[in-house]
Amino acid sequence: EVQLVQSGAEVKEPGQSLKISCSASGYIFNDYWIAWVRHVPGRGLQWMGMVYPDDSDTRYSPSFQGHVTISVDKSIHTAYLQWSSLEASDTAIYYCARRTVTTFRQSYMQFWGQGTLVTVSS
Amino acid sequence: QSVLTQPPSVSAAPGQKVAISCSGRSSNVGNNFVSWYQHLPGTAPRLVIYDNNKRPSGIPDRFSGSKSDTSATLDISGLQTGDEADYYCATWDSSLSADIFGGGTKLTVL
């Protein structure tokens, strides 16, 4: 059974750093991209970026490039999303998802983590 | 404002059918495959359609998808109150080199 288990909720102050995790099991970890998706309550889903565990190839949405860092530790089947300096606008629920690529034109996210609530407030 | 345009809301009575549209351009919908997600805020999104018109295991055949040129559609027939959720289309955008989501459509089953 494919499972993605995310780290717990976080409460931080503006300017602080944060790293949240997504631990995968039940499939060959190196063979699938892990994507990160943001949901701000009352707003839509936003794709942030993804990482390919086998070679750590990382891609970012232009909207998030430079503001977050996505990384992976394939030895422990875990992907990460981190911030060096949080802002109040980073308050959201963050989901990781396993991204399947059939061809370069065919991709989808079938398995999702349970979400990590990040609250940034002074 | 999302690159993929969806109606903010749709509604229909139980048992009826609803269609949710997703309009894009050649760099995304026009040349890449579309997936659809059902999302109840506070829970993980659920894949309901992938590769334009395929259903994952466990998704009832009341859900169907189609695509024509730069537009895609999610159809839900035999509506049930349990179908109430936000629905998002998504695809790869070759110009952005990123996945993108539509703005989302809130489905209300009256």
PDB file of C-alpha atoms in Angstrom:
ATOM      1  CA  GLU A   1       0.000   0.000   0.000  1.00  0.00           C
ATOM      2  CA  VAL A   2       1.360   3.372  -1.054  1.00  0.00           C
ATOM      3  CA  GLN A   3       1.553   5.788   1.864  1.00  0.00           C
ATOM      4  CA  LEU A   4       2.835   9.316   2.244  1.00  0.00           C
ATOM      5  CA  VAL A   5       3.068  10.462   5.856  1.00  0.00           C
ATOM      6  CA  GLN A   6       3.806  14.095   6.582  1.00  0.00           C
ATOM      7  CA  SER A   7       5.244  15.754   9.659  1.00  0.00           C
ATOM      8  CA  GLY A   8       2.976  17.478  12.155  1.00  0.00           C
ATOM      9  CA  ALA A   9       1.543  20.976  12.359  1.00  0.00           C
ATOM     10  CA  GLU A  10       3.921  23.857  12.972  1.00  0.00           C
ATOM     11  CA  VAL A  11       3.488  27.320  14.494  1.00  0.00           C
ATOM     12  CA  LYS A  12       6.270  29.767  13.686  1.00  0.00           C
ATOM     13  CA  GLU A  13       6.992  33.465  13.839  1.00  0.00           C
ATOM     14  CA  PRO A  14       7.825  35.574  10.781  1.00  0.00           C
ATOM     15  CA  GLY A  15      11.508  35.339   9.898  1.00  0.00           C
ATOM     16  CA  GLN A  16      11.975  31.880  11.353  1.00  0.00           C
ATOM     17  CA  SER A  17      13.082  28.889   9.321  1.00  0.00           C
ATOM     18  CA  LEU A  18      11.163  25.652   8.884  1.00  0.00           C
ATOM     19  CA  LYS A  19      11.576  22.244   7.258  1.00  0.00           C
ATOM     20  CA  ILE A  20       8.625  19.872   6.892  1.00  0.00           C
ATOM     21  CA  SER A  21       8.838  16.287   5.705  1.00  0.00           C
ATOM     22  CA  CYS A  22       7.027  13.650   3.672  1.00  0.00           C
ATOM     23  CA  SER A  23       7.926  10.006   4.325  1.00  0.00           C
ATOM     24  CA  ALA A  24       6.998   7.503   1.606  1.00  0.00           C
ATOM     25  CA  SER A  25       6.441   3.752   1.703  1.00  0.00           C
ATOM     26  CA  GLY A  26       4.845   0.957  -0.284  1.00  0.00           C
ATOM     27  CA  TYR A  27       6.523   1.599  -3.656  1.00  0.00           C
ATOM     28  CA  ILE A  28       9.931   2.099  -5.266  1.00  0.00           C
ATOM     29  CA  PHE A  29      10.712   5.558  -3.915  1.00  0.00           C
ATOM     30  CA  ASN A  30      13.356   6.435  -6.505  1.00  0.00           C
ATOM     31  CA  ASP A  31      11.017   5.923  -9.467  1.00  0.00           C
ATOM     32  CA  TYR A  32       8.460   8.684  -8.839  1.00  0.00           C
ATOM     33  CA  TRP A  33       8.610  12.453  -8.474  1.00  0.00           C
ATOM     34  CA  ILE A  34       7.372  13.889  -5.167  1.00  0.00           C
ATOM     35  CA  ALA A  35       5.451  17.141  -5.605  1.00  0.00           C
ATOM     36  CA  TRP A  36       4.472  19.775  -3.048  1.00  0.00           C
ATOM     37  CA  VAL A  37       1.118  21.568  -3.216  1.00  0.00           C
ATOM     38  CA  ARG A  38      -0.086  24.514  -1.156  1.00  0.00           C
ATOM     39  CA  HIS A  39      -3.638  25.187  -0.056  1.00  0.00           C
ATOM     40  CA  VAL A  40      -4.556  28.460   1.553  1.00  0.00           C
ATOM     41  CA  PRO A  41      -8.054  28.076   3.077  1.00  0.00           C
ATOM     42  CA  GLY A  42     -10.523  29.941   0.913  1.00  0.00           C
ATOM     43  CA  ARG A  43      -8.146  29.829  -2.018  1.00  0.00           C
ATOM     44  CA  GLY A  44      -7.201  27.163  -4.553  1.00  0.00           C
ATOM     45  CA  LEU A  45      -4.510  24.535  -4.806  1.00  0.00           C
ATOM     46  CA  GLN A  46      -1.094  25.745  -5.936  1.00  0.00           C
ATOM     47  CA  TRP A  47       1.647  23.495  -7.294  1.00  0.00           C
ATOM     48  CA  MET A  48       4.951  24.518  -5.752  1.00  0.00           C
ATOM     49  CA  GLY A  49       7.518  22.166  -7.202  1.00  0.00           C
ATOM     50  CA  MET A  50       8.826  18.611  -7.238  1.00  0.00           C
ATOM     51  CA  VAL A  51      11.868  16.460  -6.697  1.00  0.00           C
ATOM     52  CA  TYR A  52      12.996  13.209  -8.337  1.00  0.00           C
ATOM     53  CA  PRO A  53      14.545  11.053  -5.621  1.00  0.00           C
ATOM     54  CA  ASP A  54      16.840   9.039  -7.863  1.00  0.00           C
ATOM     55  CA  ASP A  55      19.013  12.006  -8.847  1.00  0.00           C
ATOM     56  CA  SER A  56      17.557  14.845  -6.717  1.00  0.00           C
ATOM     57  CA  ASP A  57      16.488  16.717  -9.868  1.00  0.00           C
ATOM     58  CA  THR A  58      14.283  19.555  -8.629  1.00  0.00           C
ATOM     59  CA  ARG A  59      11.798  21.788 -10.458  1.00  0.00           C
ATOM     60  CA  TYR A  60       9.949  24.799  -9.090  1.00  0.00           C
ATOM     61  CA  SER A  61       6.893  26.773 -10.055  1.00  0.00           C
ATOM     62  CA  PRO A  62       7.972  30.310 -10.986  1.00  0.00           C
ATOM     63  CA  SER A  63       5.640  31.509  -8.212  1.00  0.00           C
ATOM     64  CA  PHE A  64       7.694  29.737  -5.549  1.00  0.00           C
ATOM     65  CA  GLN A  65      11.202  29.711  -7.012  1.00  0.00           C
ATOM     66  CA  GLY A  66      13.612  31.334  -4.609  1.00  0.00           C
ATOM     67  CA  HIS A  67      11.217  31.310  -1.654  1.00  0.00           C
ATOM     68  CA  VAL A  68      11.264  27.598  -0.786  1.00  0.00           C
ATOM     69  CA  THR A  69      13.698  24.717  -1.144  1.00  0.00           C
ATOM     70  CA  ILE A  70      12.651  21.178  -2.006  1.00  0.00           C
ATOM     71  CA  SER A  71      15.022  18.343  -1.211  1.00  0.00           C
ATOM     72  CA  VAL A  72      15.110  14.599  -0.695  1.00  0.00           C
ATOM     73  CA  ASP A  73      16.955  11.952   1.282  1.00  0.00           C
ATOM     74  CA  LYS A  74      16.482   8.761  -0.689  1.00  0.00           C
ATOM     75  CA  SER A  75      18.213   6.674   1.965  1.00  0.00           C
ATOM     76  CA  ILE A  76      15.222   7.210   4.249  1.00  0.00           C
ATOM     77  CA  HIS A  77      12.564   7.658   1.536  1.00  0.00           C
ATOM     78  CA  THR A  78      11.754  11.196   2.647  1.00  0.00           C
ATOM     79  CA  ALA A  79      11.187  14.460   0.810  1.00  0.00           C
ATOM     80  CA  TYR A  80      11.386  17.912   2.374  1.00  0.00           C
ATOM     81  CA  LEU A  81      10.024  21.414   1.915  1.00  0.00           C
ATOM     82  CA  GLN A  82      11.838  24.198   3.674  1.00  0.00           C
ATOM     83  CA  TRP A  83      11.842  27.932   4.213  1.00  0.00           C
ATOM     84  CA  SER A  84      14.756  30.033   5.426  1.00  0.00           C
ATOM     85  CA  SER A  85      12.608  33.007   6.403  1.00  0.00           C
ATOM     86  CA  LEU A  86       8.875  32.499   6.834  1.00  0.00           C
ATOM     87  CA  GLU A  87       6.286  35.172   6.108  1.00  0.00           C
ATOM     88  CA  ALA A  88       2.731  35.443   7.366  1.00  0.00           C
ATOM     89  CA  SER A  89       1.557  34.738   3.826  1.00  0.00           C
ATOM     90  CA  ASP A  90       3.125  31.255   4.085  1.00  0.00           C
ATOM     91  CA  THR A  91       0.307  30.243   6.426  1.00  0.00           C
ATOM     92  CA  ALA A  92      -1.329  27.323   4.634  1.00  0.00           C
ATOM     93  CA  ILE A  93      -1.754  23.566   4.485  1.00  0.00           C
ATOM     94  CA  TYR A  94       1.035  21.881   2.532  1.00  0.00           C
ATOM     95  CA  TYR A  95       0.541  18.538   0.824  1.00  0.00           C
ATOM     96  CA  CYS A  96       3.057  16.207  -0.713  1.00  0.00           C
ATOM     97  CA  ALA A  97       1.977  13.911  -3.523  1.00  0.00           C
ATOM     98  CA  ARG A  98       3.476  11.107  -5.577  1.00  0.00           C
ATOM     99  CA  ARG A  99       3.613  12.251  -9.193  1.00  0.00           C
ATOM    100  CA  THR A 100       3.326   9.571 -11.858  1.00  0.00           C
ATOM    101  CA  VAL A 101       4.793  10.303 -15.290  1.00  0.00           C
ATOM    102  CA  THR A 102       3.723   8.000 -18.111  1.00  0.00           C
ATOM    103  CA  THR A 103       5.165  10.114 -20.931  1.00  0.00           C
ATOM    104  CA  PHE A 104       6.474  13.671 -20.866  1.00  0.00           C
ATOM    105  CA  ARG A 105       2.946  14.860 -21.661  1.00  0.00           C
ATOM    106  CA  GLN A 106       1.157  12.549 -19.223  1.00  0.00           C
ATOM    107  CA  SER A 107       1.457  13.090 -15.478  1.00  0.00           C
ATOM    108  CA  TYR A 108      -0.811  13.046 -12.462  1.00  0.00           C
ATOM    109  CA  MET A 109      -0.729  12.951  -8.668  1.00  0.00           C
ATOM    110  CA  GLN A 110      -2.500   9.858  -7.377  1.00  0.00           C
ATOM    111  CA  PHE A 111      -1.264   9.452  -3.817  1.00  0.00           C
ATOM    112  CA  TRP A 112      -1.214  12.283  -1.314  1.00  0.00           C
ATOM    113  CA  GLY A 113       0.044  12.940   2.180  1.00  0.00           C
ATOM    114  CA  GLN A 114      -2.377  14.001   4.890  1.00  0.00           C
ATOM    115  CA  GLY A 115      -1.190  17.593   4.838  1.00  0.00           C
ATOM    116  CA  THR A 116       0.874  19.746   7.198  1.00  0.00           C
ATOM    117  CA  LEU A 117      -0.643  22.931   8.594  1.00  0.00           C
ATOM    118  CA  VAL A 118       1.898  25.715   8.855  1.00  0.00           C
ATOM    119  CA  THR A 119       0.861  28.807  10.808  1.00  0.00           C
ATOM    120  CA  VAL A 120       3.093  31.868  10.698  1.00  0.00           C
ATOM    121  CA  SER A 121       2.127  34.542  13.187  1.00  0.00           C
ATOM    122  CA  SER A 122       3.757  36.980  15.534  1.00  0.00           C
TER     123      SER A 122
ATOM    124  CA  GLN B   1      -5.595  34.448 -11.340  1.00  0.00           C
ATOM    125  CA  SER B   2      -4.962  30.935 -12.586  1.00  0.00           C
ATOM    126  CA  VAL B   3      -3.648  30.051 -16.039  1.00  0.00           C
ATOM    127  CA  LEU B   4      -6.446  27.443 -16.241  1.00  0.00           C
ATOM    128  CA  THR B   5      -9.937  28.910 -16.057  1.00  0.00           C
ATOM    129  CA  GLN B   6     -12.733  27.110 -14.225  1.00  0.00           C
ATOM    130  CA  PRO B   7     -16.170  28.388 -13.210  1.00  0.00           C
ATOM    131  CA  PRO B   8     -16.123  29.360  -9.511  1.00  0.00           C
ATOM    132  CA  SER B   9     -19.209  27.310  -8.740  1.00  0.00           C
ATOM    133  CA  VAL B  10     -21.749  24.902 -10.186  1.00  0.00           C
ATOM    134  CA  SER B  11     -24.825  23.371  -8.643  1.00  0.00           C
ATOM    135  CA  ALA B  12     -27.426  20.751  -9.428  1.00  0.00           C
ATOM    136  CA  ALA B  13     -29.978  18.565  -7.697  1.00  0.00           C
ATOM    137  CA  PRO B  14     -29.289  15.019  -6.486  1.00  0.00           C
ATOM    138  CA  GLY B  15     -29.458  12.556  -9.355  1.00  0.00           C
ATOM    139  CA  GLN B  16     -28.766  15.200 -11.967  1.00  0.00           C
ATOM    140  CA  LYS B  17     -25.615  15.705 -14.054  1.00  0.00           C
ATOM    141  CA  VAL B  18     -23.122  18.545 -13.931  1.00  0.00           C
ATOM    142  CA  ALA B  19     -20.220  19.557 -16.161  1.00  0.00           C
ATOM    143  CA  ILE B  20     -17.166  21.480 -14.947  1.00  0.00           C
ATOM    144  CA  SER B  21     -15.049  23.152 -17.604  1.00  0.00           C
ATOM    145  CA  CYS B  22     -11.324  23.891 -17.629  1.00  0.00           C
ATOM    146  CA  SER B  23     -10.023  26.278 -20.263  1.00  0.00           C
ATOM    147  CA  GLY B  24      -6.338  26.710 -21.038  1.00  0.00           C
ATOM    148  CA  ARG B  25      -3.985  27.251 -23.962  1.00  0.00           C
ATOM    149  CA  SER B  26      -1.712  25.356 -26.276  1.00  0.00           C
ATOM    150  CA  SER B  27       1.174  25.326 -23.795  1.00  0.00           C
ATOM    151  CA  ASN B  28      -0.875  23.432 -21.225  1.00  0.00           C
ATOM    152  CA  VAL B  29      -4.243  21.788 -21.935  1.00  0.00           C
ATOM    153  CA  GLY B  30      -3.748  21.903 -25.684  1.00  0.00           C
ATOM    154  CA  ASN B  31      -0.658  19.712 -25.690  1.00  0.00           C
ATOM    155  CA  ASN B  32      -0.659  17.856 -22.386  1.00  0.00           C
ATOM    156  CA  PHE B  33      -2.937  15.466 -20.564  1.00  0.00           C
ATOM    157  CA  VAL B  34      -5.357  16.724 -17.930  1.00  0.00           C
ATOM    158  CA  SER B  35      -6.136  15.333 -14.488  1.00  0.00           C
ATOM    159  CA  TRP B  36      -8.949  16.221 -12.107  1.00  0.00           C
ATOM    160  CA  TYR B  37      -8.965  16.314  -8.309  1.00  0.00           C
ATOM    161  CA  GLN B  38     -11.741  16.348  -5.725  1.00  0.00           C
ATOM    162  CA  HIS B  39     -10.879  18.326  -2.593  1.00  0.00           C
ATOM    163  CA  LEU B  40     -12.673  18.705   0.678  1.00  0.00           C
ATOM    164  CA  PRO B  41     -10.780  21.427   2.607  1.00  0.00           C
ATOM    165  CA  GLY B  42      -8.817  19.905   5.438  1.00  0.00           C
ATOM    166  CA  THR B  43      -8.481  16.534   3.711  1.00  0.00           C
ATOM    167  CA  ALA B  44      -6.067  15.308   1.069  1.00  0.00           C
ATOM    168  CA  PRO B  45      -7.085  15.928  -2.559  1.00  0.00           C
ATOM    169  CA  ARG B  46      -8.339  12.845  -4.384  1.00  0.00           C
ATOM    170  CA  LEU B  47      -7.533  12.014  -8.003  1.00  0.00           C
ATOM    171  CA  VAL B  48     -10.766  11.314  -9.900  1.00  0.00           C
ATOM    172  CA  ILE B  49      -9.639  11.504 -13.555  1.00  0.00           C
ATOM    173  CA  TYR B  50      -6.190  11.220 -15.150  1.00  0.00           C
ATOM    174  CA  ASP B  51      -4.919  11.210 -18.752  1.00  0.00           C
ATOM    175  CA  ASN B  52      -7.990  13.275 -19.769  1.00  0.00           C
ATOM    176  CA  ASN B  53     -10.530  10.480 -19.357  1.00  0.00           C
ATOM    177  CA  LYS B  54      -9.245   7.582 -17.247  1.00  0.00           C
ATOM    178  CA  ARG B  55     -10.601   6.719 -13.820  1.00  0.00           C
ATOM    179  CA  PRO B  56      -8.380   5.428 -11.016  1.00  0.00           C
ATOM    180  CA  SER B  57      -9.446   2.285  -9.238  1.00  0.00           C
ATOM    181  CA  GLY B  58     -12.258   3.004  -6.818  1.00  0.00           C
ATOM    182  CA  ILE B  59     -13.663   6.048  -8.638  1.00  0.00           C
ATOM    183  CA  PRO B  60     -17.258   5.355  -9.766  1.00  0.00           C
ATOM    184  CA  ASP B  61     -18.114   5.536 -13.445  1.00  0.00           C
ATOM    185  CA  ARG B  62     -20.384   8.491 -12.662  1.00  0.00           C
ATOM    186  CA  PHE B  63     -17.187  10.515 -13.082  1.00  0.00           C
ATOM    187  CA  SER B  64     -15.944  11.004 -16.639  1.00  0.00           C
ATOM    188  CA  GLY B  65     -13.552  13.341 -18.392  1.00  0.00           C
ATOM    189  CA  SER B  66     -12.976  14.645 -21.873  1.00  0.00           C
ATOM    190  CA  LYS B  67     -10.751  17.083 -23.701  1.00  0.00           C
ATOM    191  CA  SER B  68     -11.024  19.041 -26.930  1.00  0.00           C
ATOM    192  CA  ASP B  69      -8.297  21.415 -28.141  1.00  0.00           C
ATOM    193  CA  THR B  70      -7.529  23.748 -25.240  1.00  0.00           C
ATOM    194  CA  SER B  71     -10.509  22.843 -23.040  1.00  0.00           C
ATOM    195  CA  ALA B  72     -11.245  19.915 -20.751  1.00  0.00           C
ATOM    196  CA  THR B  73     -14.440  18.883 -19.001  1.00  0.00           C
ATOM    197  CA  LEU B  74     -15.279  16.838 -15.937  1.00  0.00           C
ATOM    198  CA  ASP B  75     -18.759  15.347 -15.985  1.00  0.00           C
ATOM    199  CA  ILE B  76     -20.421  13.968 -12.875  1.00  0.00           C
ATOM    200  CA  SER B  77     -23.723  12.152 -13.321  1.00  0.00           C
ATOM    201  CA  GLY B  78     -26.149  10.779 -10.765  1.00  0.00           C
ATOM    202  CA  LEU B  79     -25.095  13.465  -8.309  1.00  0.00           C
ATOM    203  CA  GLN B  80     -24.953  12.561  -4.643  1.00  0.00           C
ATOM    204  CA  THR B  81     -24.605  14.834  -1.633  1.00  0.00           C
ATOM    205  CA  GLY B  82     -21.241  13.176  -1.005  1.00  0.00           C
ATOM    206  CA  ASP B  83     -19.973  14.671  -4.269  1.00  0.00           C
ATOM    207  CA  GLU B  84     -20.043  18.168  -2.767  1.00  0.00           C
ATOM    208  CA  ALA B  85     -16.459  19.393  -2.858  1.00  0.00           C
ATOM    209  CA  ASP B  86     -14.064  21.636  -4.718  1.00  0.00           C
ATOM    210  CA  TYR B  87     -12.863  20.261  -8.060  1.00  0.00           C
ATOM    211  CA  TYR B  88      -9.601  21.215  -9.738  1.00  0.00           C
ATOM    212  CA  CYS B  89      -8.180  20.495 -13.155  1.00  0.00           C
ATOM    213  CA  ALA B  90      -4.422  20.240 -13.530  1.00  0.00           C
ATOM    214  CA  THR B  91      -1.858  19.732 -16.252  1.00  0.00           C
ATOM    215  CA  TRP B  92       1.760  20.408 -17.182  1.00  0.00           C
ATOM    216  CA  ASP B  93       2.509  23.799 -18.686  1.00  0.00           C
ATOM    217  CA  SER B  94       5.372  23.580 -21.165  1.00  0.00           C
ATOM    218  CA  SER B  95       6.033  27.331 -21.082  1.00  0.00           C
ATOM    219  CA  LEU B  96       6.263  27.482 -17.294  1.00  0.00           C
ATOM    220  CA  SER B  97       7.927  24.046 -16.978  1.00  0.00           C
ATOM    221  CA  ALA B  98       5.608  23.418 -14.065  1.00  0.00           C
ATOM    222  CA  ASP B  99       2.348  21.723 -13.198  1.00  0.00           C
ATOM    223  CA  ILE B 100      -0.562  24.104 -12.859  1.00  0.00           C
ATOM    224  CA  PHE B 101      -4.001  23.878 -11.262  1.00  0.00           C
ATOM    225  CA  GLY B 102      -7.184  25.559 -12.315  1.00  0.00           C
ATOM    226  CA  GLY B 103      -8.761  28.018  -9.897  1.00  0.00           C
ATOM    227  CA  GLY B 104     -11.161  25.366  -8.629  1.00  0.00           C
ATOM    228  CA  THR B 105     -14.928  24.901  -8.870  1.00  0.00           C
ATOM    229  CA  LYS B 106     -17.173  24.484  -5.862  1.00  0.00           C
ATOM    230  CA  LEU B 107     -19.845  21.868  -6.506  1.00  0.00           C
ATOM    231  CA  THR B 108     -23.062  22.193  -4.541  1.00  0.00           C
ATOM    232  CA  VAL B 109     -25.626  19.409  -4.626  1.00  0.00           C
ATOM    233  CA  LEU B 110     -28.861  21.135  -3.778  1.00  0.00           C
TER     234      LEU B 110
END
